[in-house]
mmCIF file of C-alpha atoms in Angstrom:
data_model
loop_
_atom_site.group_PDB
_atom_site.id
_atom_site.type_symbol
_atom_site.label_atom_id
_atom_site.label_comp_id
_atom_site.label_asym_id
_atom_site.label_seq_id
_atom_site.Cartn_x
_atom_site.Cartn_y
_atom_site.Cartn_z
ATOM 1 C CA UNK A 1 -11.104 14.646 -13.583
ATOM 2 C CA UNK A 2 -11.967 14.145 -17.157
ATOM 3 C CA UNK A 3 -9.889 15.297 -20.025
ATOM 4 C CA UNK A 4 -6.422 14.897 -21.298
ATOM 5 C CA UNK A 5 -4.535 15.751 -18.098
ATOM 6 C CA UNK A 6 -5.618 12.928 -15.818
ATOM 7 C CA UNK A 7 -1.952 12.045 -15.302
ATOM 8 C CA UNK A 8 -0.858 15.490 -14.027
ATOM 9 C CA UNK A 9 -1.346 14.707 -10.299
ATOM 10 C CA UNK A 10 0.635 11.492 -10.704
ATOM 11 C CA UNK A 11 3.536 13.443 -12.183
ATOM 12 C CA UNK A 12 3.677 15.553 -9.031
ATOM 13 C CA UNK A 13 3.395 12.521 -6.773
ATOM 14 C CA UNK A 14 5.986 10.422 -8.615
ATOM 15 C CA UNK A 15 9.116 11.860 -6.902
ATOM 16 C CA UNK A 16 7.594 11.509 -3.430
ATOM 17 C CA UNK A 17 6.462 7.970 -4.187
ATOM 18 C CA UNK A 18 9.915 7.080 -5.511
ATOM 19 C CA UNK A 19 11.574 8.341 -2.316
ATOM 20 C CA UNK A 20 9.052 6.541 -0.120
ATOM 21 C CA UNK A 21 9.533 3.273 -1.964
ATOM 22 C CA UNK A 22 13.327 3.571 -2.008
ATOM 23 C CA UNK A 23 13.897 4.540 1.613
ATOM 24 C CA UNK A 24 10.912 3.068 3.475
ATOM 25 C CA UNK A 25 9.109 0.272 1.650
ATOM 26 C CA UNK A 26 12.143 -1.602 0.264
ATOM 27 C CA UNK A 27 14.091 -1.635 3.568
ATOM 28 C CA UNK A 28 10.955 -2.669 5.448
ATOM 29 C CA UNK A 29 10.366 -5.510 3.016
ATOM 30 C CA UNK A 30 13.998 -6.552 3.286
ATOM 31 C CA UNK A 31 13.704 -6.595 7.080
ATOM 32 C CA UNK A 32 10.638 -8.808 6.913
ATOM 33 C CA UNK A 33 12.340 -11.216 4.503
ATOM 34 C CA UNK A 34 15.534 -11.401 6.576
ATOM 35 C CA UNK A 35 13.562 -11.999 9.774
ATOM 36 C CA UNK A 36 12.293 -15.277 8.320
ATOM 37 C CA UNK A 37 15.683 -16.485 7.064
ATOM 38 C CA UNK A 38 18.748 -17.853 8.805
ATOM 39 C CA UNK A 39 20.896 -14.914 7.735
ATOM 40 C CA UNK A 40 23.539 -13.394 9.962
ATOM 41 C CA UNK A 41 25.147 -10.035 9.440
ATOM 42 C CA UNK A 42 28.921 -9.776 9.176
ATOM 43 C CA UNK A 43 29.319 -13.532 9.326
ATOM 44 C CA UNK A 44 27.731 -13.797 12.742
ATOM 45 C CA UNK A 45 30.465 -11.787 14.426
ATOM 46 C CA UNK A 46 33.083 -14.491 14.023
ATOM 47 C CA UNK A 47 35.459 -12.173 12.187
ATOM 48 C CA UNK A 48 35.242 -9.472 14.845
ATOM 49 C CA UNK A 49 35.833 -12.025 17.595
ATOM 50 C CA UNK A 50 38.941 -13.283 15.815
ATOM 51 C CA UNK A 51 40.263 -9.754 15.428
ATOM 52 C CA UNK A 52 39.837 -9.058 19.155
ATOM 53 C CA UNK A 53 41.570 -12.250 20.238
ATOM 54 C CA UNK A 54 44.353 -12.271 17.638
ATOM 55 C CA UNK A 55 47.868 -11.969 19.084
ATOM 56 C CA UNK A 56 49.782 -8.812 18.334
#
């Protein structure tokens, strides 16, 4: 692929790569990072437990 249009295939691949990165690679990376941290979702469920046991 010599010439001036070496970038043409990348222009066609760019939208697919953007979708793949946005919806697959970033969430996967976030999952890996969160698996090695002491993070809890929704405050560890304490708020939901208080709502279930609240009077009234």
